[in-house]
Amino acid sequence: MTEYVNTRTQLDEEQLQSKREMAIEYIHQYWDNVRYTWEMQNPRVPFEDVEFLADNLDFHTRIWEASTSILPNLEVQVVVDAKNKIHVSSGSAGYVSWQQNPKGISVPIKCWIHTHPFGSAYFSGTDIRTVTAWQPLMETAYVLGGEGHYGHWNQDEPRQLEIYQDHEFMRTQHFSFGNPTQLLEEEE
């Protein structure tokens, strides 16, 4: 019986790893298409110099699909670095980190995007600690909680997350850097 369980666990881990690779490739393929389209339409402006590409809501949809359709509701994070190169990883249902240290990230980070596949866009204590630590080197961040449901953070207003539902502003989550898990207030 133990041999069967170990074989099944190994198979499940292999299948999950295969899905992780598929999700990462799916996101990279979309980003490559964004780059190709940009270069065809704007041959005089290098792709590396373009701002706000990560704000593309269609890109967010692709990340959400990778997290919830390709993967079995696991968190995914995408970092868009200073040269518009993306770095992608996946985690568990409630946490994502780097399985290995990403190589070649250029700072400042233009955008950090991650999913909450359980369906709620807000900054957890871990998310607040992340933007607090990276705030001097990160311009913007998104947390995705579903199609059209996301939170947006930016360096200019580092103690708040604007939350949207159906692409319409819903509320603001305020937090403190001194106590990253303290929610100061919710504003509708």
Short mmCIF file of C-alpha atoms in Angstrom, two decimals:
data_model
loop_
_atom_site.label_atom_id
_atom_site.label_comp_id
_atom_site.label_asym_id
_atom_site.label_seq_id
_atom_site.Cartn_x
_atom_site.Cartn_y
_atom_site.Cartn_z
CA MET A 1 0.00 0.00 0.00
CA THR A 2 2.81 2.43 0.87
CA GLU A 3 4.41 1.83 -2.53
CA TYR A 4 1.12 2.71 -4.26
CA VAL A 5 0.75 5.93 -2.23
CA ASN A 6 4.36 6.96 -2.93
CA THR A 7 3.94 6.26 -6.66
CA ARG A 8 0.67 8.21 -6.74
CA THR A 9 2.22 11.13 -4.83
CA GLN A 10 5.18 11.17 -7.19
CA LEU A 11 2.84 11.10 -10.19
CA ASP A 12 0.74 13.93 -8.71
CA GLU A 13 3.90 15.98 -8.10
CA GLU A 14 5.09 15.31 -11.65
CA GLN A 15 1.69 16.34 -13.04
CA LEU A 16 1.68 19.49 -10.92
CA GLN A 17 5.19 20.39 -12.04
CA SER A 18 4.11 19.90 -15.65
CA LYS A 19 1.13 22.23 -15.08
CA ARG A 20 3.40 24.81 -13.43
CA GLU A 21 5.64 24.77 -16.51
CA MET A 22 2.58 25.07 -18.79
CA ALA A 23 1.29 28.06 -16.81
CA ILE A 24 4.64 29.83 -16.93
CA GLU A 25 4.96 29.17 -20.67
CA TYR A 26 1.38 30.43 -21.24
CA ILE A 27 2.22 33.74 -19.54
CA HIS A 28 5.54 34.05 -21.38
CA GLN A 29 3.88 33.39 -24.76
CA TYR A 30 1.35 36.14 -24.15
CA TRP A 31 4.08 38.57 -23.09
CA ASP A 32 6.11 37.66 -26.18
CA ASN A 33 3.05 38.54 -28.29
CA VAL A 34 2.75 41.90 -26.50
CA ARG A 35 6.42 42.55 -27.25
CA TYR A 36 6.09 41.51 -30.92
CA THR A 37 2.99 43.69 -31.41
CA TRP A 38 4.71 46.66 -29.77
CA GLU A 39 7.82 46.30 -31.92
CA MET A 40 5.77 46.03 -35.13
CA GLN A 41 3.68 49.09 -34.30
CA ASN A 42 6.43 51.21 -32.72
CA PRO A 43 9.76 50.29 -34.33
CA ARG A 44 11.52 53.43 -33.08
CA VAL A 45 10.76 52.95 -29.38
CA PRO A 46 12.61 50.06 -27.74
CA PHE A 47 10.34 47.65 -25.87
CA GLU A 48 12.54 48.00 -22.78
CA ASP A 49 11.66 51.72 -22.57
CA VAL A 50 7.86 51.30 -22.63
CA GLU A 51 6.03 52.15 -19.41
CA PHE A 52 2.78 50.68 -18.11
CA LEU A 53 2.66 47.50 -20.18
CA ALA A 54 1.90 45.52 -17.04
CA ASP A 55 -1.29 47.57 -16.53
CA ASN A 56 -2.80 45.72 -19.51
CA LEU A 57 -5.95 44.07 -18.14
CA ASP A 58 -5.81 41.40 -20.84
CA PHE A 59 -2.40 40.42 -19.46
CA HIS A 60 -4.01 40.18 -16.01
CA THR A 61 -6.67 37.87 -17.46
CA ARG A 62 -3.94 35.58 -18.82
CA ILE A 63 -2.25 35.47 -15.41
CA TRP A 64 -5.60 34.69 -13.76
CA GLU A 65 -6.26 31.89 -16.27
CA ALA A 66 -2.82 30.41 -15.57
CA SER A 67 -3.59 30.48 -11.84
CA THR A 68 -7.11 29.04 -12.00
CA SER A 69 -7.52 27.14 -15.28
CA ILE A 70 -4.10 25.69 -16.02
CA LEU A 71 -3.14 25.32 -12.36
CA PRO A 72 -5.55 24.01 -9.71
CA ASN A 73 -6.18 27.41 -8.04
CA LEU A 74 -2.58 28.11 -7.08
CA GLU A 75 -1.08 31.55 -6.60
CA VAL A 76 1.01 32.89 -9.49
CA GLN A 77 3.29 35.91 -9.41
CA VAL A 78 4.75 37.87 -12.30
CA VAL A 79 7.43 40.50 -11.87
CA VAL A 80 7.96 42.94 -14.73
CA ASP A 81 11.45 44.34 -14.33
CA ALA A 82 13.01 47.63 -15.49
CA LYS A 83 13.69 46.19 -18.96
CA ASN A 84 10.15 44.77 -19.35
CA LYS A 85 11.44 41.25 -18.85
CA ILE A 86 9.02 39.05 -16.93
CA HIS A 87 9.84 36.62 -14.14
CA VAL A 88 7.09 34.12 -13.30
CA SER A 89 6.61 31.63 -10.47
CA SER A 90 3.75 29.69 -8.88
CA GLY A 91 3.10 28.62 -5.32
CA SER A 92 0.39 27.08 -3.20
CA ALA A 93 -3.28 27.98 -2.87
CA GLY A 94 -2.43 30.76 -0.42
CA TYR A 95 1.23 31.70 -0.89
CA VAL A 96 3.74 32.27 -3.67
CA SER A 97 7.48 32.85 -3.54
CA TRP A 98 10.41 32.06 -5.77
CA GLN A 99 11.23 28.35 -5.92
CA GLN A 100 14.70 29.48 -6.90
CA ASN A 101 16.14 32.97 -6.94
CA PRO A 102 15.33 34.65 -10.25
CA LYS A 103 18.38 35.62 -12.21
CA GLY A 104 18.80 38.83 -14.15
CA ILE A 105 16.09 41.02 -12.62
CA SER A 106 16.71 44.67 -13.42
CA VAL A 107 15.50 47.25 -10.93
CA PRO A 108 13.42 49.19 -10.41
CA ILE A 109 10.62 46.67 -10.70
CA LYS A 110 7.93 48.16 -12.92
CA CYS A 111 5.21 45.89 -11.61
CA TRP A 112 4.55 42.92 -9.30
CA ILE A 113 1.36 41.04 -10.13
CA HIS A 114 0.09 38.08 -8.13
CA THR A 115 -3.14 36.14 -7.79
CA HIS A 116 -5.41 35.23 -4.91
CA PRO A 117 -7.14 32.26 -6.57
CA PHE A 118 -9.55 31.93 -3.64
CA GLY A 119 -11.28 34.97 -5.17
CA SER A 120 -10.50 38.03 -3.08
CA ALA A 121 -8.35 40.98 -4.14
CA TYR A 122 -6.77 42.55 -1.06
CA PHE A 123 -3.30 42.78 0.45
CA SER A 124 -2.61 40.14 3.05
CA GLY A 125 -0.03 40.76 5.76
CA THR A 126 2.54 38.99 3.56
CA ASP A 127 1.64 41.23 0.61
CA ILE A 128 1.93 44.36 2.75
CA ARG A 129 5.35 43.25 4.01
CA THR A 130 6.39 42.62 0.39
CA VAL A 131 5.41 46.09 -0.88
CA THR A 132 6.87 47.65 2.26
CA ALA A 133 10.23 45.98 1.68
CA TRP A 134 10.27 46.64 -2.07
CA GLN A 135 8.61 50.07 -2.05
CA PRO A 136 11.79 52.02 -2.90
CA LEU A 137 12.44 49.69 -5.87
CA MET A 138 8.90 48.83 -7.05
CA GLU A 139 6.68 51.20 -9.01
CA THR A 140 3.33 49.41 -8.95
CA ALA A 141 1.63 46.18 -7.91
CA TYR A 142 -1.59 44.32 -8.59
CA VAL A 143 -3.37 41.55 -6.71
CA LEU A 144 -5.88 39.64 -8.84
CA GLY A 145 -8.97 38.14 -7.21
CA GLY A 146 -10.94 37.25 -10.34
CA GLU A 147 -11.96 38.56 -13.74
CA GLY A 148 -12.33 42.33 -13.26
CA HIS A 149 -11.65 42.03 -9.51
CA TYR A 150 -8.25 43.38 -8.59
CA GLY A 151 -6.33 45.66 -6.28
CA HIS A 152 -3.87 48.27 -7.50
CA TRP A 153 -0.98 49.70 -5.44
CA ASN A 154 1.54 52.32 -6.52
CA GLN A 155 4.66 53.86 -5.11
CA ASP A 156 3.06 57.33 -4.93
CA GLU A 157 0.46 56.15 -2.39
CA PRO A 158 2.37 53.35 -0.63
CA ARG A 159 -0.02 52.80 2.29
CA GLN A 160 -3.12 51.95 0.32
CA LEU A 161 -4.55 49.50 -2.17
CA GLU A 162 -7.39 50.57 -4.45
CA ILE A 163 -9.74 47.63 -4.97
CA TYR A 164 -11.92 47.19 -8.06
CA GLN A 165 -14.85 44.89 -8.81
CA ASP A 166 -16.07 44.52 -12.40
CA HIS A 167 -13.37 47.10 -13.27
CA GLU A 168 -15.18 49.72 -11.14
CA PHE A 169 -13.61 51.26 -8.04
CA MET A 170 -15.04 49.52 -4.97
CA ARG A 171 -13.00 50.59 -1.92
CA THR A 172 -9.56 51.48 -0.58
CA GLN A 173 -7.61 49.27 1.81
CA HIS A 174 -5.35 51.41 4.04
CA PHE A 175 -2.51 49.87 6.04
CA SER A 176 0.43 50.85 8.20
CA PHE A 177 4.10 50.19 7.45
CA GLY A 178 4.89 50.14 11.17
CA ASN A 179 2.52 47.20 11.68
CA PRO A 180 2.09 45.64 8.24
CA THR A 181 -0.85 43.48 9.26
CA GLN A 182 -2.81 46.38 10.76
CA LEU A 183 -5.68 47.49 8.56
CA LEU A 184 -6.17 51.16 9.32
CA GLU A 185 -9.55 51.55 7.63
CA GLU A 186 -11.61 50.51 4.65
CA GLU A 187 -12.98 53.33 2.56
CA GLU A 188 -15.96 52.77 0.24
#
